[in-house]
PDB file of C-alpha atoms in Angstrom:
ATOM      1  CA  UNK K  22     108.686 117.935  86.136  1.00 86.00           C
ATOM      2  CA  UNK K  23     106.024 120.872  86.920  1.00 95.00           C
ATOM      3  CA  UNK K  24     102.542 121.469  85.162  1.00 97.00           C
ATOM      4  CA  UNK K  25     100.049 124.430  85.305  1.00 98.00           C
ATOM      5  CA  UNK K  26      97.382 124.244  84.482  1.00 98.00           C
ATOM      6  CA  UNK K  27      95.055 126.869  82.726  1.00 98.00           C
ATOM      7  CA  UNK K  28      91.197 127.052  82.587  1.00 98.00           C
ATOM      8  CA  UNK K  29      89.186 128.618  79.701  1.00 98.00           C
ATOM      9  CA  UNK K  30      85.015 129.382  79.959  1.00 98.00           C
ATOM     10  CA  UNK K  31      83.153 130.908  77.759  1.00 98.00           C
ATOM     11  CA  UNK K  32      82.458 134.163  79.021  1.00 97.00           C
ATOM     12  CA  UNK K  33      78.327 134.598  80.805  1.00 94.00           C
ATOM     13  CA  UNK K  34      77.097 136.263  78.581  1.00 95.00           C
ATOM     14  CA  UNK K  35      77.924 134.193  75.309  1.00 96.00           C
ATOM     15  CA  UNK K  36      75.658 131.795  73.511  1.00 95.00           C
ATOM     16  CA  UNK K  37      77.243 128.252  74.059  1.00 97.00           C
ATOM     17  CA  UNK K  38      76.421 125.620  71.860  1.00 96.00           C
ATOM     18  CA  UNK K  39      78.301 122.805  73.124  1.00 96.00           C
ATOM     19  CA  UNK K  40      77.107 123.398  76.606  1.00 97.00           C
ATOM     20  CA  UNK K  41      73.268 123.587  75.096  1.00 97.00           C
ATOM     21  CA  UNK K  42      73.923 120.217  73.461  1.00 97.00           C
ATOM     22  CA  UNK K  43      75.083 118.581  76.127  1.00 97.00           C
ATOM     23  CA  UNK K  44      72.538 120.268  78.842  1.00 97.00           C
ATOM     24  CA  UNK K  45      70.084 119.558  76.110  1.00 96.00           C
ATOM     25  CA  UNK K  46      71.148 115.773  75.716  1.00 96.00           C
ATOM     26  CA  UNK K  47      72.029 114.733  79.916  1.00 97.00           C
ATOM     27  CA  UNK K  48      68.016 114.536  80.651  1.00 97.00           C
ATOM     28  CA  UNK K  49      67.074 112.453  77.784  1.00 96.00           C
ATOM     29  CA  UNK K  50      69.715 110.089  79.135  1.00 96.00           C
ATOM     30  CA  UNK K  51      68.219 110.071  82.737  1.00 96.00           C
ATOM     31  CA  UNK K  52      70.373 113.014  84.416  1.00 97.00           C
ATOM     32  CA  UNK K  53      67.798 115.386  85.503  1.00 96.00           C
ATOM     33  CA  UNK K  54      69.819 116.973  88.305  1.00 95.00           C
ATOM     34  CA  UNK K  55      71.726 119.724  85.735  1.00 97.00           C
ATOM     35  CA  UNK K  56      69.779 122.802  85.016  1.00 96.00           C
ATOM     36  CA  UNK K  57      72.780 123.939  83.117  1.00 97.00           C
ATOM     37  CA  UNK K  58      75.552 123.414  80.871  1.00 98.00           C
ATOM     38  CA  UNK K  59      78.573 125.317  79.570  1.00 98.00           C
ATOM     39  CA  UNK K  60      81.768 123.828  78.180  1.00 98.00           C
ATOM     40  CA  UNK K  61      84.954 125.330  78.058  1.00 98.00           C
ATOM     41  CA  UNK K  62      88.471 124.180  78.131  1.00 98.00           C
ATOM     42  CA  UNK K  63      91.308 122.846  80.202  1.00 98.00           C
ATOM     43  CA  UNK K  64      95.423 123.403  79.037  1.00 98.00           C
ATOM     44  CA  UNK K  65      98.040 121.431  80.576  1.00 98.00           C
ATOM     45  CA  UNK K  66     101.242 123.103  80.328  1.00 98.00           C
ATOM     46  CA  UNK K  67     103.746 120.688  80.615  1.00 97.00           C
ATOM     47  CA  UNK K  68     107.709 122.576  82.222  1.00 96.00           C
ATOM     48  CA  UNK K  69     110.992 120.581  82.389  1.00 94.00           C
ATOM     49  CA  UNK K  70     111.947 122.198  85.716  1.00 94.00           C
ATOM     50  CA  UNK K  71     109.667 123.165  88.912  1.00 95.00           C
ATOM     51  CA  UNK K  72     106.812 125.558  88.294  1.00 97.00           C
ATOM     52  CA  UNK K  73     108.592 128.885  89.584  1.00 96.00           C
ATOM     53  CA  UNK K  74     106.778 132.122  89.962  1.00 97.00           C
ATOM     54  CA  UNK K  75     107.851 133.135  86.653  1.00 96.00           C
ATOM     55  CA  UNK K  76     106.878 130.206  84.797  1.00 97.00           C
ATOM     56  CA  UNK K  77     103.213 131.002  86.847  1.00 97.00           C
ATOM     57  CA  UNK K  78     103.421 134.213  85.421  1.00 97.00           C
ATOM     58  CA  UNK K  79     104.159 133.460  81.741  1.00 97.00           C
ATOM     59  CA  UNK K  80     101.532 130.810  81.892  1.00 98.00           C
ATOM     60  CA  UNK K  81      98.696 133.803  82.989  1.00 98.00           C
ATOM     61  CA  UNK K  82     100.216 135.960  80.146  1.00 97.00           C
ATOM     62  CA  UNK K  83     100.049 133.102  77.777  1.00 98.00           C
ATOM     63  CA  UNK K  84      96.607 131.940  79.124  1.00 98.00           C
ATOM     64  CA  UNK K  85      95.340 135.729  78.073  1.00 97.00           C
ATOM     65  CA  UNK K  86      96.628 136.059  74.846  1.00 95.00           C
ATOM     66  CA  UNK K  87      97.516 132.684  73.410  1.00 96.00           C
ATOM     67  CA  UNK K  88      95.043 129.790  75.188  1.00 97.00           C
ATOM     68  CA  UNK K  89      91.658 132.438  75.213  1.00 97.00           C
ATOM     69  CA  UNK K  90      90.024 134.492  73.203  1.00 97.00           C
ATOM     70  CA  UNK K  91      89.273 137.581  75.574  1.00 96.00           C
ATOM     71  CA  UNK K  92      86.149 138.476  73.917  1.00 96.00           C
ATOM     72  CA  UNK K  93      84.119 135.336  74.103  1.00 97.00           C
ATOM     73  CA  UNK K  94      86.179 133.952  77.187  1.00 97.00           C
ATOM     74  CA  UNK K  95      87.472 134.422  80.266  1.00 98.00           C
ATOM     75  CA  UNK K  96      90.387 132.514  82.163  1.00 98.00           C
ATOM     76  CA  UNK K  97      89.314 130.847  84.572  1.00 96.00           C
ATOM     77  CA  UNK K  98      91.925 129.600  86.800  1.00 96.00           C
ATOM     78  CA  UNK K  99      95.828 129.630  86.723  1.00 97.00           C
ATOM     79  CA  UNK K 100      97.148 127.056  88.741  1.00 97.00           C
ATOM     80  CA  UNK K 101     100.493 124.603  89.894  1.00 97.00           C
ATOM     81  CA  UNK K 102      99.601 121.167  89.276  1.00 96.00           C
ATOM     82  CA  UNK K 103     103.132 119.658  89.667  1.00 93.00           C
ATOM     83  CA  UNK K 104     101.443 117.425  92.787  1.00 87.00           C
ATOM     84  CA  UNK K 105      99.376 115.548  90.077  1.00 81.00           C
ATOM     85  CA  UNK K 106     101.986 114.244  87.941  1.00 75.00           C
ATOM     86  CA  UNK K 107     104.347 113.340  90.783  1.00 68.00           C
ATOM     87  CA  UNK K 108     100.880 111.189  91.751  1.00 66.00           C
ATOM     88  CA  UNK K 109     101.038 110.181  88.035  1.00 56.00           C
TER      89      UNK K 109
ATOM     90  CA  UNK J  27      72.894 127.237  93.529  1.00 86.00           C
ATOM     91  CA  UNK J  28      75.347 124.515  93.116  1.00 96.00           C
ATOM     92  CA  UNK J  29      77.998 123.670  90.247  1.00 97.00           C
ATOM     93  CA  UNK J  30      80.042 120.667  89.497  1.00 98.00           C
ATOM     94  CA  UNK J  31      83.162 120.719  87.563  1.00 98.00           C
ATOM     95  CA  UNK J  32      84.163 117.942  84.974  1.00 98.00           C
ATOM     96  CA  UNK J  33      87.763 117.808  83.920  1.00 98.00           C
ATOM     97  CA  UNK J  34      87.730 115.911  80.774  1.00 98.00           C
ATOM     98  CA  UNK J  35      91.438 115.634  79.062  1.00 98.00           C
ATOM     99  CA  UNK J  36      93.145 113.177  76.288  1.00 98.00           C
ATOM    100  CA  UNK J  37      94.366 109.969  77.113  1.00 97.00           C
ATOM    101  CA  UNK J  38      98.064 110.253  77.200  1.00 94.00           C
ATOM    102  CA  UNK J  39      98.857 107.529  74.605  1.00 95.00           C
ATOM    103  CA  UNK J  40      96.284 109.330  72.406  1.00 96.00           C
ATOM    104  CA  UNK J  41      97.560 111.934  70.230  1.00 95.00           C
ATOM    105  CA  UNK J  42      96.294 115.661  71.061  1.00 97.00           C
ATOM    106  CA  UNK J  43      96.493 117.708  67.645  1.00 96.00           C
ATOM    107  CA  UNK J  44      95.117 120.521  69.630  1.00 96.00           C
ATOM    108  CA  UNK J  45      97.444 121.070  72.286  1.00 97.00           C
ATOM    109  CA  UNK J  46     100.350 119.943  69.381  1.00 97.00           C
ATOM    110  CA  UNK J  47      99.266 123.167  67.781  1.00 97.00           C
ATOM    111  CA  UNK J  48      99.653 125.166  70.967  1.00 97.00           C
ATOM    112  CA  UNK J  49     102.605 123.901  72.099  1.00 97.00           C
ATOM    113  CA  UNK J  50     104.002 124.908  68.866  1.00 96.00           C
ATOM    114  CA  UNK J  51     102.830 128.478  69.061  1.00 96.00           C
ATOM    115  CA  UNK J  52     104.155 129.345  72.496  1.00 97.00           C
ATOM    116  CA  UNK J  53     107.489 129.522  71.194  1.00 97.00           C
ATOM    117  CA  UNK J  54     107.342 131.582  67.953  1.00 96.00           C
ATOM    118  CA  UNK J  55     105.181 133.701  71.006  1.00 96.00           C
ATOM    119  CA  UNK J  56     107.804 134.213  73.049  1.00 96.00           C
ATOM    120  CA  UNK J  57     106.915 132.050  75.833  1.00 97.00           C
ATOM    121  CA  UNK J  58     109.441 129.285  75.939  1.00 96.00           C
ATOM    122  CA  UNK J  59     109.303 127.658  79.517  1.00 96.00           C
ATOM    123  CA  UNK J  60     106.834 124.860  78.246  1.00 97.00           C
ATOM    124  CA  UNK J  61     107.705 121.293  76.965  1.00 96.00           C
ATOM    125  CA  UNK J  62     104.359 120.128  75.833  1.00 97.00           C
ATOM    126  CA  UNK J  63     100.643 121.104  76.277  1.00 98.00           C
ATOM    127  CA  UNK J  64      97.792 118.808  76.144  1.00 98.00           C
ATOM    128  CA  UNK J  65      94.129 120.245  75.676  1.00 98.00           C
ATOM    129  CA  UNK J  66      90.746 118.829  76.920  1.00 98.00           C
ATOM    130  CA  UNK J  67      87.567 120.278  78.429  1.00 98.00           C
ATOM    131  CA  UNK J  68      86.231 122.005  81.166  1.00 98.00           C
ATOM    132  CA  UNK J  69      82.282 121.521  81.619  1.00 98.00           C
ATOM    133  CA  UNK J  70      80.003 123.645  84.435  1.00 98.00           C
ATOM    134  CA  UNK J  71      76.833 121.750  85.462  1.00 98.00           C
ATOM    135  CA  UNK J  72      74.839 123.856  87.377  1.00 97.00           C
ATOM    136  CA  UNK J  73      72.114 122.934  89.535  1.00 96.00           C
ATOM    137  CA  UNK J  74      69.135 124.325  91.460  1.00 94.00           C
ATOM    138  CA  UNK J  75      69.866 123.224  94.761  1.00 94.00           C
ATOM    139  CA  UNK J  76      73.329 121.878  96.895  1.00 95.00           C
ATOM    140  CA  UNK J  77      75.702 120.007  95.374  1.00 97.00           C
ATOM    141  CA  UNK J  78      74.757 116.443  97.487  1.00 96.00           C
ATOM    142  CA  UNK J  79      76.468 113.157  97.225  1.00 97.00           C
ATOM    143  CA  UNK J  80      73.623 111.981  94.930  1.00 96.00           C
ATOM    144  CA  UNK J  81      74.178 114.956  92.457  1.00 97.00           C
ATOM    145  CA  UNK J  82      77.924 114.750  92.455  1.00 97.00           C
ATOM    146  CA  UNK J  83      77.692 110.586  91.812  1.00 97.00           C
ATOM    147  CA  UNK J  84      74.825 111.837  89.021  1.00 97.00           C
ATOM    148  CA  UNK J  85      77.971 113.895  87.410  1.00 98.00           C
ATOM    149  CA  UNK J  86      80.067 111.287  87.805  1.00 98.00           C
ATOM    150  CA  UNK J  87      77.915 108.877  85.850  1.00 97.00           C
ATOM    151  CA  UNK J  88      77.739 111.628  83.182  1.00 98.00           C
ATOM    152  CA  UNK J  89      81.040 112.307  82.823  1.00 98.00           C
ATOM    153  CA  UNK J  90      81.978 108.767  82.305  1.00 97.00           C
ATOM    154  CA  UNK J  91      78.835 108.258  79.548  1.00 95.00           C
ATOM    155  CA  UNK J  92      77.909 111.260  78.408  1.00 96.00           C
ATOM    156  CA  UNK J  93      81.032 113.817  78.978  1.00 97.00           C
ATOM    157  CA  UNK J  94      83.899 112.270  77.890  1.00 97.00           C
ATOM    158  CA  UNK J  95      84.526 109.414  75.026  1.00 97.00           C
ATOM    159  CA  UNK J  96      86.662 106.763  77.388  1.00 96.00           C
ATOM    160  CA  UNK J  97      88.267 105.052  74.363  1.00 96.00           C
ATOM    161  CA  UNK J  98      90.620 108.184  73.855  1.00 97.00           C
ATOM    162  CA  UNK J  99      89.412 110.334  77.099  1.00 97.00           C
ATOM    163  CA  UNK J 100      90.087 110.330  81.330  1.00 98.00           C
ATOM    164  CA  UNK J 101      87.907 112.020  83.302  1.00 98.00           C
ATOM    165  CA  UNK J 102      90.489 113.688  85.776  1.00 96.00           C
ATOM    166  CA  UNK J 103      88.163 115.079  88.147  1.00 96.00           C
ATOM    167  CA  UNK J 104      84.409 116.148  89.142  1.00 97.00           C
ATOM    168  CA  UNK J 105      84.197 118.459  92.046  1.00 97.00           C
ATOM    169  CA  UNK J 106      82.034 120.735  93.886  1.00 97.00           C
ATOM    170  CA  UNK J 107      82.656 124.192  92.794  1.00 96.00           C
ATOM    171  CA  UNK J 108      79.705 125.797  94.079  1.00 93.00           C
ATOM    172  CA  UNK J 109      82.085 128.739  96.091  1.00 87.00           C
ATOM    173  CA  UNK J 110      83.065 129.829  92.855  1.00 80.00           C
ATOM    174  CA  UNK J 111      79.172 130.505  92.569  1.00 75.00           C
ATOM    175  CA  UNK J 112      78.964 132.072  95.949  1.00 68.00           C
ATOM    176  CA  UNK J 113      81.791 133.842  94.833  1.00 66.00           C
ATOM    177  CA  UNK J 114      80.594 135.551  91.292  1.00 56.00           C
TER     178      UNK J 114
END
């Protein structure tokens, strides 16, 4: 069984409110190394078979026009990640 | 300038109403090669200076307390990402 994995941030220039929240909350709770926050999201896309370049492809269409919203976001990354569910 | 990437995602016995939806829009879509999709988060921490082994055991810390919710959530990975950065 394949998986591929997609990556969705908010694009730069974008208000973030999650990220604020959490940047906002990490150094009341003692984490003053972050200067910075911004949330976005990860997609596992889960494929019967092994993750072809075709099913690569159709994940980067689907990641443009089904997982993000291309005017607040930007995909990130695109990527195989059969080798972590074979590592379970 | 240094960043640290939190991969946050569902447990898998925990149900994912999110990615449920998803998964059930890729078909009507067109895109057919997936079995299931599961949906979590993606967080950017920046920081002023290098990513050391302090900061990235600081993000560590905060991703298990402060990131994620580990009665339904696994942290699946914290990494330096600062040549993303470096990168644009």
């Amino acid at each position: 069984m394949g998986r591929v994995v997609v990556d969705v941030m908010p694009k730069p220039e974008i208000l973030d409110p999650q990220g604020k929240a959490v940047a906002g909350a990490l150094p009341r709770l003692g984490f003053t190394q972050f200067s910075s926050v911004r949330q976005g999201k990860r997609f596992e896309l889960e494929v019967d078979g092994p993750v072809t370049a075709e099913v690569l492809a159709a994940a980067r269409e689907a990641a443009e026009h089904v997982l993000s919203n291309p005017i607040i976001e930007d995909v990130v990354t695109v990527f195989d990640a059969s080798d972590d569910v074979a590592a379970g």
